[in-house]
mmCIF file of C-alpha atoms and ligand atoms in Angstrom:
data_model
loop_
_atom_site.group_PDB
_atom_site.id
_atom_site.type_symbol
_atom_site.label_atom_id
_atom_site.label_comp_id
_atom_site.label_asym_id
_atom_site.label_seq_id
_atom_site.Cartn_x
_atom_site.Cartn_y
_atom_site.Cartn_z
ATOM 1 C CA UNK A 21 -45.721 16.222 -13.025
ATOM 2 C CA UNK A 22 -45.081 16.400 -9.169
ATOM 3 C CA UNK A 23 -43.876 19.474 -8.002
ATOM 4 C CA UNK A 24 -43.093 20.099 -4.148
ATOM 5 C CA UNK A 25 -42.648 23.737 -3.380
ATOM 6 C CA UNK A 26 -40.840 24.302 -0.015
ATOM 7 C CA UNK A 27 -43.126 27.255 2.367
ATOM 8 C CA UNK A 28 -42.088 28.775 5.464
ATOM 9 C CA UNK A 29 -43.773 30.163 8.180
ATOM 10 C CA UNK A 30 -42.754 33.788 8.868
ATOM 11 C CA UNK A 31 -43.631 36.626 11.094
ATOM 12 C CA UNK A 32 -45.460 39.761 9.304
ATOM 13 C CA UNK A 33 -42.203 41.950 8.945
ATOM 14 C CA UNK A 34 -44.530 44.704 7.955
ATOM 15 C CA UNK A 35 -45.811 44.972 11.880
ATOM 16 C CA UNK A 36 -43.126 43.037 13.646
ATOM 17 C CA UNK A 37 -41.699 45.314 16.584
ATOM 18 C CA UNK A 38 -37.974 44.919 17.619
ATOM 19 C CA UNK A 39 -36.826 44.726 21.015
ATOM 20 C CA UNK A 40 -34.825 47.532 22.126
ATOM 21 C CA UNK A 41 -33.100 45.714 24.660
ATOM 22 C CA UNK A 42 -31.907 42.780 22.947
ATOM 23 C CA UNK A 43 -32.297 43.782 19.258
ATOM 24 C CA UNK A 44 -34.079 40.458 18.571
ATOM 25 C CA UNK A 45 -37.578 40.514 16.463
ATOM 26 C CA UNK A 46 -40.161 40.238 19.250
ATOM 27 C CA UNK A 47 -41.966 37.044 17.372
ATOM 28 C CA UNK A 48 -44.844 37.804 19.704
ATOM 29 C CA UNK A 49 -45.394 40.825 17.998
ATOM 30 C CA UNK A 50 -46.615 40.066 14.641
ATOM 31 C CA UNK A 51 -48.963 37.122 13.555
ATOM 32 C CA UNK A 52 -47.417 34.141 11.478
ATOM 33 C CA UNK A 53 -48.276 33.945 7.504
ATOM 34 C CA UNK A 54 -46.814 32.180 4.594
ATOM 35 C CA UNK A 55 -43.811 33.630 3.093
ATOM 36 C CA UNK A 56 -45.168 35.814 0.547
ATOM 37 C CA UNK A 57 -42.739 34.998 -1.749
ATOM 38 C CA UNK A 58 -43.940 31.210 -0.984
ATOM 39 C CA UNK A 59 -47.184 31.788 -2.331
ATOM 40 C CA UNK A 60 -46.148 33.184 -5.644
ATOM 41 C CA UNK A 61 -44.387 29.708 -6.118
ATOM 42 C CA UNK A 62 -47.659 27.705 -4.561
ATOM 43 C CA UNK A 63 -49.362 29.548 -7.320
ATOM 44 C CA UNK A 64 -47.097 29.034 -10.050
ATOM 45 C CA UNK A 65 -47.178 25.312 -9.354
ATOM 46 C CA UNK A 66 -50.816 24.875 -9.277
ATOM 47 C CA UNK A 67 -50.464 26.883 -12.577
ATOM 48 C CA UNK A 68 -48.642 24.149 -14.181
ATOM 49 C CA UNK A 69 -50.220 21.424 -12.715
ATOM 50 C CA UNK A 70 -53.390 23.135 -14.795
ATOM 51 C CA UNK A 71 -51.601 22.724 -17.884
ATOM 52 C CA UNK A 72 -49.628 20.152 -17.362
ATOM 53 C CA UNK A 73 -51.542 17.802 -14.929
ATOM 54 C CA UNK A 74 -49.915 15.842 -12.030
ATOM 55 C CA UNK A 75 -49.770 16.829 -8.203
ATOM 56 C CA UNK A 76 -48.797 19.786 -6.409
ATOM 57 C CA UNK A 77 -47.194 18.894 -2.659
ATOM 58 C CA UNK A 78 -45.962 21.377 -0.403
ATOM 59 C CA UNK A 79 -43.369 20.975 2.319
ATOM 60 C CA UNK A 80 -42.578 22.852 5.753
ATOM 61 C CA UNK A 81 -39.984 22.849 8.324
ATOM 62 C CA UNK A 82 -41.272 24.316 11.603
ATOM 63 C CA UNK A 83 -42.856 23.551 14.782
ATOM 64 C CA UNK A 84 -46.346 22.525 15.153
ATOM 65 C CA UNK A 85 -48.351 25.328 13.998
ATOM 66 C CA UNK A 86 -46.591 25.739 10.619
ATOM 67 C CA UNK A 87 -49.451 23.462 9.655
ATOM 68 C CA UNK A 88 -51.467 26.659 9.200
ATOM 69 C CA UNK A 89 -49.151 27.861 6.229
ATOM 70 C CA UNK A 90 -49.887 24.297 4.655
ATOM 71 C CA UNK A 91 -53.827 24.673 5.150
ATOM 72 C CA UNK A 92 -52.958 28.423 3.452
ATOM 73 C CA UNK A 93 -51.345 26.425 0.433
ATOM 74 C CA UNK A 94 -53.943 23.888 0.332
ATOM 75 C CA UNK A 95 -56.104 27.046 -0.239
ATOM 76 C CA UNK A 96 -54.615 28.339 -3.458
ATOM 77 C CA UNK A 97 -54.378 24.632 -4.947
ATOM 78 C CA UNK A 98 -51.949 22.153 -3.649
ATOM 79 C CA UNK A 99 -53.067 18.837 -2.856
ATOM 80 C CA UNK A 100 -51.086 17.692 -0.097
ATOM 81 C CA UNK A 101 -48.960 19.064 2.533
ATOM 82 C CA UNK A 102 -45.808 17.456 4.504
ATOM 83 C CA UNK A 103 -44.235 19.346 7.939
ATOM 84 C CA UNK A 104 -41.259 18.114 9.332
ATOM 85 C CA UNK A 105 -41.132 19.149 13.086
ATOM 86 C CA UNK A 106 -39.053 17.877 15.801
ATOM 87 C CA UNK A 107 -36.741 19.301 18.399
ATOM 88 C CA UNK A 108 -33.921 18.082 16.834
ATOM 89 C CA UNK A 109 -34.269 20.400 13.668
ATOM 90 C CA UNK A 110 -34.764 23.763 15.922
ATOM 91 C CA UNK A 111 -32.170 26.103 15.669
ATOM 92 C CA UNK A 112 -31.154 25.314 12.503
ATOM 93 C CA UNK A 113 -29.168 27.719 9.940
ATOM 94 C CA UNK A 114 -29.399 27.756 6.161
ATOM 95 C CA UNK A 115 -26.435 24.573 6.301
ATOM 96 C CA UNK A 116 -29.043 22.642 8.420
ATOM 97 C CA UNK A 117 -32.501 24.031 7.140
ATOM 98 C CA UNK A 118 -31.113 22.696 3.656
ATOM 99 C CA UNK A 119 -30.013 19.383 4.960
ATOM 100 C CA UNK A 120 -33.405 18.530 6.861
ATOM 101 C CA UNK A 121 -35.675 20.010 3.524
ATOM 102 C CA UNK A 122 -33.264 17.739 1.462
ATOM 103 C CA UNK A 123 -33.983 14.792 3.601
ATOM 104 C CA UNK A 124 -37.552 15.404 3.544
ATOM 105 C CA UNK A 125 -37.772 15.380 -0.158
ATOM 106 C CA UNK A 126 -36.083 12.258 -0.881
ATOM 107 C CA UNK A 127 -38.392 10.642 1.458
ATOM 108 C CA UNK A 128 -41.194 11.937 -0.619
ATOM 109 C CA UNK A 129 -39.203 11.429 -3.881
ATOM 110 C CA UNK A 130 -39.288 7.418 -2.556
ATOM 111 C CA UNK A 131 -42.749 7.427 -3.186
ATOM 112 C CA UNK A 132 -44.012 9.759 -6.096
ATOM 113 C CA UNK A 133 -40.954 10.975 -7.746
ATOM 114 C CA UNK A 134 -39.998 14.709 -7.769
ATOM 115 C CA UNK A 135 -40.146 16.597 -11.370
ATOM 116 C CA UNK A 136 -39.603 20.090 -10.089
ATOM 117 C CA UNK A 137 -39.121 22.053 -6.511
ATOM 118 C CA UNK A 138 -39.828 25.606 -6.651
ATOM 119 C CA UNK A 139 -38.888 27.635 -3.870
ATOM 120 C CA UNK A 140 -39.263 31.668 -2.983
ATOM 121 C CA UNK A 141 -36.681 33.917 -3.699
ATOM 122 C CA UNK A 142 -36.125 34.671 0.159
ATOM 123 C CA UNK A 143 -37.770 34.269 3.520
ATOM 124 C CA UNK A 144 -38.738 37.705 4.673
ATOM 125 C CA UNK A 145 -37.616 37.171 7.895
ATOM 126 C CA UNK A 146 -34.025 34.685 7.782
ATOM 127 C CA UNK A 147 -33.696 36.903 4.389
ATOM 128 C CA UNK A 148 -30.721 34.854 2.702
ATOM 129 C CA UNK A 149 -32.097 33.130 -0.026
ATOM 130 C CA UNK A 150 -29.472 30.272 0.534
ATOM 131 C CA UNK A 151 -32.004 27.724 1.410
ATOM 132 C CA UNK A 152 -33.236 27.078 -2.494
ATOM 133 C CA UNK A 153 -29.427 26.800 -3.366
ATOM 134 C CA UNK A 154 -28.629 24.458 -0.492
ATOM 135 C CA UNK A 155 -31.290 22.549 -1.533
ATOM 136 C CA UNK A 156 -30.392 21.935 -4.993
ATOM 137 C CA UNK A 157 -26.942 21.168 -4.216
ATOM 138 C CA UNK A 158 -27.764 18.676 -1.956
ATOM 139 C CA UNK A 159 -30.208 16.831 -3.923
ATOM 140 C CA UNK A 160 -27.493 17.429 -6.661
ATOM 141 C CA UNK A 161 -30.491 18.628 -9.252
ATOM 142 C CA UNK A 162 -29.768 22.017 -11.276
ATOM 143 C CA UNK A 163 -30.963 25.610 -9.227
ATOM 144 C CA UNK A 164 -32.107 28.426 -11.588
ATOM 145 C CA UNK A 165 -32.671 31.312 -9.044
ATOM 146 C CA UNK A 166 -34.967 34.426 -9.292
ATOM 147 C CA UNK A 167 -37.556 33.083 -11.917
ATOM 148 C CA UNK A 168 -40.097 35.181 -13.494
ATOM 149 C CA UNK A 169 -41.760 32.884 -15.995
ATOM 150 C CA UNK A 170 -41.977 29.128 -16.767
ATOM 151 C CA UNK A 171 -42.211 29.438 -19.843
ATOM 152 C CA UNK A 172 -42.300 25.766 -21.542
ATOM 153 C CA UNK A 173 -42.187 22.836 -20.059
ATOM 154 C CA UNK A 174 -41.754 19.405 -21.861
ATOM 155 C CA UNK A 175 -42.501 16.772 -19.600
ATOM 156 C CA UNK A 176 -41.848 14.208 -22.033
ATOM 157 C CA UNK A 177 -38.144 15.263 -22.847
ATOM 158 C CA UNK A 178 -37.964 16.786 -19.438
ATOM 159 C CA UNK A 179 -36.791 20.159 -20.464
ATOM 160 C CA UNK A 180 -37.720 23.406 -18.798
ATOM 161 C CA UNK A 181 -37.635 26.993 -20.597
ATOM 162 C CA UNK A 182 -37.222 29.796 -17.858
ATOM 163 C CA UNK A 183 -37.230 33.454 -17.771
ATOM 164 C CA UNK A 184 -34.980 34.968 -15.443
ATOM 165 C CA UNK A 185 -34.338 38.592 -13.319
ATOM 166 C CA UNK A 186 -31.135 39.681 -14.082
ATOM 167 C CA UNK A 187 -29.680 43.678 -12.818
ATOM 168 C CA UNK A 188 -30.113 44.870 -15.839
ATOM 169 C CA UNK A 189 -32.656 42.765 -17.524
ATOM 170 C CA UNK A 190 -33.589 39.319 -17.977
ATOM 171 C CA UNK A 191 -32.109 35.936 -19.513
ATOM 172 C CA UNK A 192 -33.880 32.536 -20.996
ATOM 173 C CA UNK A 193 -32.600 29.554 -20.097
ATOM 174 C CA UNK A 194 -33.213 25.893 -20.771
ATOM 175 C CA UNK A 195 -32.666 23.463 -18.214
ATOM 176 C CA UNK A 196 -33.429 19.507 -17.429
ATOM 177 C CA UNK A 197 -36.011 18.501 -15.128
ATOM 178 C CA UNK A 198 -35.819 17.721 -12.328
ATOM 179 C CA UNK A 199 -34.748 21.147 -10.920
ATOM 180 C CA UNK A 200 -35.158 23.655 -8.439
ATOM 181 C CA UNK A 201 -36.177 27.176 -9.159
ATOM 182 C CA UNK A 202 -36.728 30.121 -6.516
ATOM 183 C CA UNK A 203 -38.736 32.378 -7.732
ATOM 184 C CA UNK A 204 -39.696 36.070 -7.923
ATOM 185 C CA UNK A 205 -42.897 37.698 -7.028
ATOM 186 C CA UNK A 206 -43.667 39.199 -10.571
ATOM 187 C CA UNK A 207 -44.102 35.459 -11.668
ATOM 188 C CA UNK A 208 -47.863 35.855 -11.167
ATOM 189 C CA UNK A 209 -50.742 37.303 -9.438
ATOM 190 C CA UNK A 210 -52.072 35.340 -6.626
ATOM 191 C CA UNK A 211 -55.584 34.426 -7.302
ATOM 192 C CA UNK A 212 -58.482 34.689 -5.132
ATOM 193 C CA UNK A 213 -59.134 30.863 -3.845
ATOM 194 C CA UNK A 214 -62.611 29.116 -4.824
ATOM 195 C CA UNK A 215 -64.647 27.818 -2.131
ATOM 196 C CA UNK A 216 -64.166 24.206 -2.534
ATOM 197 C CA UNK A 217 -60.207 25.128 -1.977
ATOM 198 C CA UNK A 218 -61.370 26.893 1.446
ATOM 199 C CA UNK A 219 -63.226 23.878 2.577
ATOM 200 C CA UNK A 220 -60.309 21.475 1.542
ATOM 201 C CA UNK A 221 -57.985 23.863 3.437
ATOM 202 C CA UNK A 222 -60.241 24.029 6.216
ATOM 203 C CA UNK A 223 -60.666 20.456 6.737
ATOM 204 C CA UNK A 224 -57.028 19.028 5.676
ATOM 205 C CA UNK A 225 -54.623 17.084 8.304
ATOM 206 C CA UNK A 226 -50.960 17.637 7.249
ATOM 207 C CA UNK A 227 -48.678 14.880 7.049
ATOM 208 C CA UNK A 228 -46.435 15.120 10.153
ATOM 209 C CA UNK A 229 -42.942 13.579 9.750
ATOM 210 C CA UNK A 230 -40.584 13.754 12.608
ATOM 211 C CA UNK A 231 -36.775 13.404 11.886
ATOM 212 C CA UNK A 232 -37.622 8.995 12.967
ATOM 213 C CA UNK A 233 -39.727 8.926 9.764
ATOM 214 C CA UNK A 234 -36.605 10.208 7.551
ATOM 215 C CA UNK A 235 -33.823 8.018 5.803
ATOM 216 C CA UNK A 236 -30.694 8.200 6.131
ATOM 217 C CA UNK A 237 -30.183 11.039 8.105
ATOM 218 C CA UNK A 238 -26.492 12.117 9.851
ATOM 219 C CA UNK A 239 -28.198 13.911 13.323
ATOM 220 C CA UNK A 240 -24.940 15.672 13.295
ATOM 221 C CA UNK A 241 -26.106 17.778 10.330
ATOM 222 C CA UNK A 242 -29.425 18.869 12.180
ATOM 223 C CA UNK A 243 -30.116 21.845 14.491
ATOM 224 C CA UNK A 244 -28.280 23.767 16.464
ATOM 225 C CA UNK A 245 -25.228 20.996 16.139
ATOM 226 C CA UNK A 246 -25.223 21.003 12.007
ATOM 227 C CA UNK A 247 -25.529 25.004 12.040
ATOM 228 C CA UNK A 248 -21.838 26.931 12.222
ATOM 229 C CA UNK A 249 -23.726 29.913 11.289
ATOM 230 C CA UNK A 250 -22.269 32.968 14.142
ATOM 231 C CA UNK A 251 -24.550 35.535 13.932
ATOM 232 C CA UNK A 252 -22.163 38.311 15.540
ATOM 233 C CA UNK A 253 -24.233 41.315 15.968
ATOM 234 C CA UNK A 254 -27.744 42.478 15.672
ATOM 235 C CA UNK A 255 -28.862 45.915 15.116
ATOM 236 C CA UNK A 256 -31.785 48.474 14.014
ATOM 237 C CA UNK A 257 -30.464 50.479 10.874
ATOM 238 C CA UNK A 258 -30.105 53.980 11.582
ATOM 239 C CA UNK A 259 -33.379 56.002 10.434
ATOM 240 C CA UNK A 260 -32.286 57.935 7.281
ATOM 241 C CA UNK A 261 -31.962 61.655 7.953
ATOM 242 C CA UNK A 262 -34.586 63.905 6.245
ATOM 243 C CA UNK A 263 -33.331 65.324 2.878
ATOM 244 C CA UNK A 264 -32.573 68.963 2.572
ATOM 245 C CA UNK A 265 -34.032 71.576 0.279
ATOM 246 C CA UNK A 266 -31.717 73.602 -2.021
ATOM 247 C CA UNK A 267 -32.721 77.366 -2.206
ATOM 248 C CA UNK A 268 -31.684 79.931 -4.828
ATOM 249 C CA UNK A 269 -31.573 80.022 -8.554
ATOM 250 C CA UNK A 270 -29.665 77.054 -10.442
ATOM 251 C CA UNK A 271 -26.123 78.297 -9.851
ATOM 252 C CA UNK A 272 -26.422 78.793 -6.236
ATOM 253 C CA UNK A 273 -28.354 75.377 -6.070
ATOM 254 C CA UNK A 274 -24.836 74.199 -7.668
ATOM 255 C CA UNK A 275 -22.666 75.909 -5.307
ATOM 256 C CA UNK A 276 -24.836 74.602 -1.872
ATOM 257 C CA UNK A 277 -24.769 70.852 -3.418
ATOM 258 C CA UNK A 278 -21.172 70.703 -3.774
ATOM 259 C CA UNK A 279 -20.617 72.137 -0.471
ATOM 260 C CA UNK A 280 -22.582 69.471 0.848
ATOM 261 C CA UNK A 281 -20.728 67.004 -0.665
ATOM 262 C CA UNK A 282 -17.110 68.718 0.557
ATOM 263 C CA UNK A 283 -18.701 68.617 3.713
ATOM 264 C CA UNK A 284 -19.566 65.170 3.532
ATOM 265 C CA UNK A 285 -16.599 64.577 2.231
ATOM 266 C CA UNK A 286 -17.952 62.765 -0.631
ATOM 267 C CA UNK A 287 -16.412 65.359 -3.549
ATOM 268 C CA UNK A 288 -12.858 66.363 -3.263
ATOM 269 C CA UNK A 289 -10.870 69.063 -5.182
ATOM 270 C CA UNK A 290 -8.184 68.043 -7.902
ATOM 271 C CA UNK A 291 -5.908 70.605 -8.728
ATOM 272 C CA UNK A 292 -5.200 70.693 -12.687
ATOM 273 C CA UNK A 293 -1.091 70.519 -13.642
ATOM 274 C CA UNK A 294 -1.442 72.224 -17.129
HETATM 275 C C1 LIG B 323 -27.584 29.906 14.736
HETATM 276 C C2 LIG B 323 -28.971 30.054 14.156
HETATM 277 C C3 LIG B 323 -30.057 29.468 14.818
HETATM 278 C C4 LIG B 323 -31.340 29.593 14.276
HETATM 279 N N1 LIG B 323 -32.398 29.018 14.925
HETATM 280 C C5 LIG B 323 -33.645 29.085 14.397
HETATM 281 C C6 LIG B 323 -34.741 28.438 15.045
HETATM 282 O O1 LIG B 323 -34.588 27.806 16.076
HETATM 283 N N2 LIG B 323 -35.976 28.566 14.465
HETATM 284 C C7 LIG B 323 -36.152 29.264 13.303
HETATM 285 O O2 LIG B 323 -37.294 29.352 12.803
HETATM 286 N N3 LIG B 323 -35.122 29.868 12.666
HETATM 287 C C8 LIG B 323 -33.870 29.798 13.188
HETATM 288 N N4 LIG B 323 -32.841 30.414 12.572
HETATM 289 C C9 LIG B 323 -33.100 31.075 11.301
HETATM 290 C C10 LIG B 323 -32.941 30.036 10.212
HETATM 291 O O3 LIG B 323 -31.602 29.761 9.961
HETATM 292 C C11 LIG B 323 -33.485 30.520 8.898
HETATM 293 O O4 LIG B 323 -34.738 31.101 9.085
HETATM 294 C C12 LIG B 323 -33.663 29.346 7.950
HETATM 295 O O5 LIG B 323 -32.467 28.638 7.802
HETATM 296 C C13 LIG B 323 -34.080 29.795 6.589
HETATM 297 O O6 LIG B 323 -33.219 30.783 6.120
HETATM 298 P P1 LIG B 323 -33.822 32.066 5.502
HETATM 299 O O7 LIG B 323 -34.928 32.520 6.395
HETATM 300 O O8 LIG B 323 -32.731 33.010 5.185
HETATM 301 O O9 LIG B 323 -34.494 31.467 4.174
HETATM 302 P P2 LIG B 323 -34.177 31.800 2.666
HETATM 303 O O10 LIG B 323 -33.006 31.050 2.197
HETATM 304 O O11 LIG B 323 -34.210 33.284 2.442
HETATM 305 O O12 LIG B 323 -35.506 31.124 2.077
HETATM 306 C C14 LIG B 323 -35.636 30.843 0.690
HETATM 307 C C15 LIG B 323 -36.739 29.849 0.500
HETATM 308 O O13 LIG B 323 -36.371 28.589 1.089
HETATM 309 C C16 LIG B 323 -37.532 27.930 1.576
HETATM 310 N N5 LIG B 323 -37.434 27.790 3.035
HETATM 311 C C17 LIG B 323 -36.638 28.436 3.903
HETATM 312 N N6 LIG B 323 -36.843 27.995 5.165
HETATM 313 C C18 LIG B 323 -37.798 27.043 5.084
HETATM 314 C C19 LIG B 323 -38.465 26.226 6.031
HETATM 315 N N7 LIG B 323 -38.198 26.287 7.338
HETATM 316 N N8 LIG B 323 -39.401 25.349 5.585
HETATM 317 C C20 LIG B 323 -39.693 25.262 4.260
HETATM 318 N N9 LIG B 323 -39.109 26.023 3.319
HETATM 319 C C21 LIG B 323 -38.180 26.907 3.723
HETATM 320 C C22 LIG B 323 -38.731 28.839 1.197
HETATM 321 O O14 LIG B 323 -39.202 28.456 -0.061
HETATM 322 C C23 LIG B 323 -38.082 30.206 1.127
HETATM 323 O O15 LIG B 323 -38.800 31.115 0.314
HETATM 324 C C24 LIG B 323 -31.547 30.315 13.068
HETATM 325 C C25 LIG B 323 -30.448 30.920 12.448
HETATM 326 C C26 LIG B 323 -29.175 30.784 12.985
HETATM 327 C C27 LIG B 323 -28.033 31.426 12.279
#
């Protein structure tokens, strides 16, 4: 089996300061990691490529030093690591992100077909979770989105069982191979990495593509030009007020709560007919 799982570089939301002035993330702010939801589905391929044998690759979209989320893949198991990086993808939206990932994979399709990509659910950053989607569409392979469990895959017949997050629950599905799946972070724990991974990880030279080394590719579709993403506004959520403490026995409690809501003007007053 060759799986490719797709792994952004982000900024550590968790510590990332916002500029007042311009309400933009200050980038400078926060060091870069791999999406966390990225290295669930590193893991989960290097899972199945235990039981199932074949070759995990990994692929990025960034600028030079995205190579460090590769080396972090190479770490928990992959075996090889493609980054696509040239001016003429920066500025891309989801439209164009999707487009220059979808290029990317065919070219690595051409020589070791693809049996599965596996994507995270989101980027914690971008936060759309269109990119998996996209990506599927394009290549015109099935998506199955938030994935908690592979549960059976038959390599032979090429069919896939797979658990997935619903709002109330969860469904099983089957689907063909090749497909796409984004997945979830309850899929699995991440593992601690053995020392030989460190030293591969350490040592390993991504495979640099520029957008020259793709097929086929429409320029128009790339960057800034391919991206009619607006974004209109950006703004720091108000900071939730504290709550407020209800004093008295359970009938007064009553009475202060549904002034509240009057007040808020969340509760109104019906006046019965008969
Ligand atoms: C007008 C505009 C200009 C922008 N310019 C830039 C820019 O110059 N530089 C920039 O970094 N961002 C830029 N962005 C943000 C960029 O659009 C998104 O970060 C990107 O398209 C991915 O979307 P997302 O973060 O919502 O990913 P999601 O859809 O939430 O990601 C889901 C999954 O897709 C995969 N994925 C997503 N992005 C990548 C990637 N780059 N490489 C590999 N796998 C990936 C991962 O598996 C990820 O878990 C721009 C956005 C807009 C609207």
């Amino acid at each position: 089996m060759h799986i490719v799982v797709c792994v952004k570089q982000v900024p550590d939301t968790k510590i990332i300061k916002i500029n007042p002035k311009t309400n933009t993330l200050d980038r400078r702010s926060a060091p870069a990691i791999l999406n966390p939801y990225d290295a669930h589905a590193v893991q989960e391929a290097v899972r199945l490529k235990k039981l199932h044998g074949g070759t995990v690759s990994v692929l990025s979209m960034g600028p030079p030093q995205a190579t460090e989320v590769i080396k972090k893949s190479i770490e928990i198991g992959a075996d090889e690591g493609y980054l696509i990086s040239d001016r003429a993808f920066a500025g891309a939206d989801t439209l164009a992100t999707s487009y220059a990932l979808s290029k990317a994979l065919e070219r690595i399709a051409k020589d070791k077909p693809i049996d599965m990509v596996i994507c995270g659910k989101h980027a914690i950053d971008g936060d759309t979770g269109q990119v998996g989607p996209g990506i599927a569409r394009r290549l015109d392979i099935p998506p199955v989105t938030n994935v908690i469990e592979v549960s059976e895959v038959n390599v032979k017949n090429k069919k896939v069982q797979i658990k997935r997050k619903l709002t109330n629950g969860y469904e099983v599905i089957e689907t063909q191979l090749p497909c796409l799946l984004t997945v979830e972070k309850e899929i699995n724990e991440i593992e601690y990495s053995p020392m030989p991974n460190m030293i591969n990880a350490a040592r390993y030279e991504s495979i640099v593509w520029t957008v020259g080394d793709l097929e086929n590719v429409d320029r128009v579709q790339l960057g800034l030009k391919g991206s009619p993403t607006i974004v209109g506004k950006m703004f720091t959520p108000p900071k939730p007020e504290g709550g407020k403490r209800l004093e008295g026995n359970s009938t007064e409690q009553v009475k202060q709560l549904m002034d509240l809501l009057m007040e808020k003007k969340e509760l109104f007053t019906t006046s019965a007919t008969n």
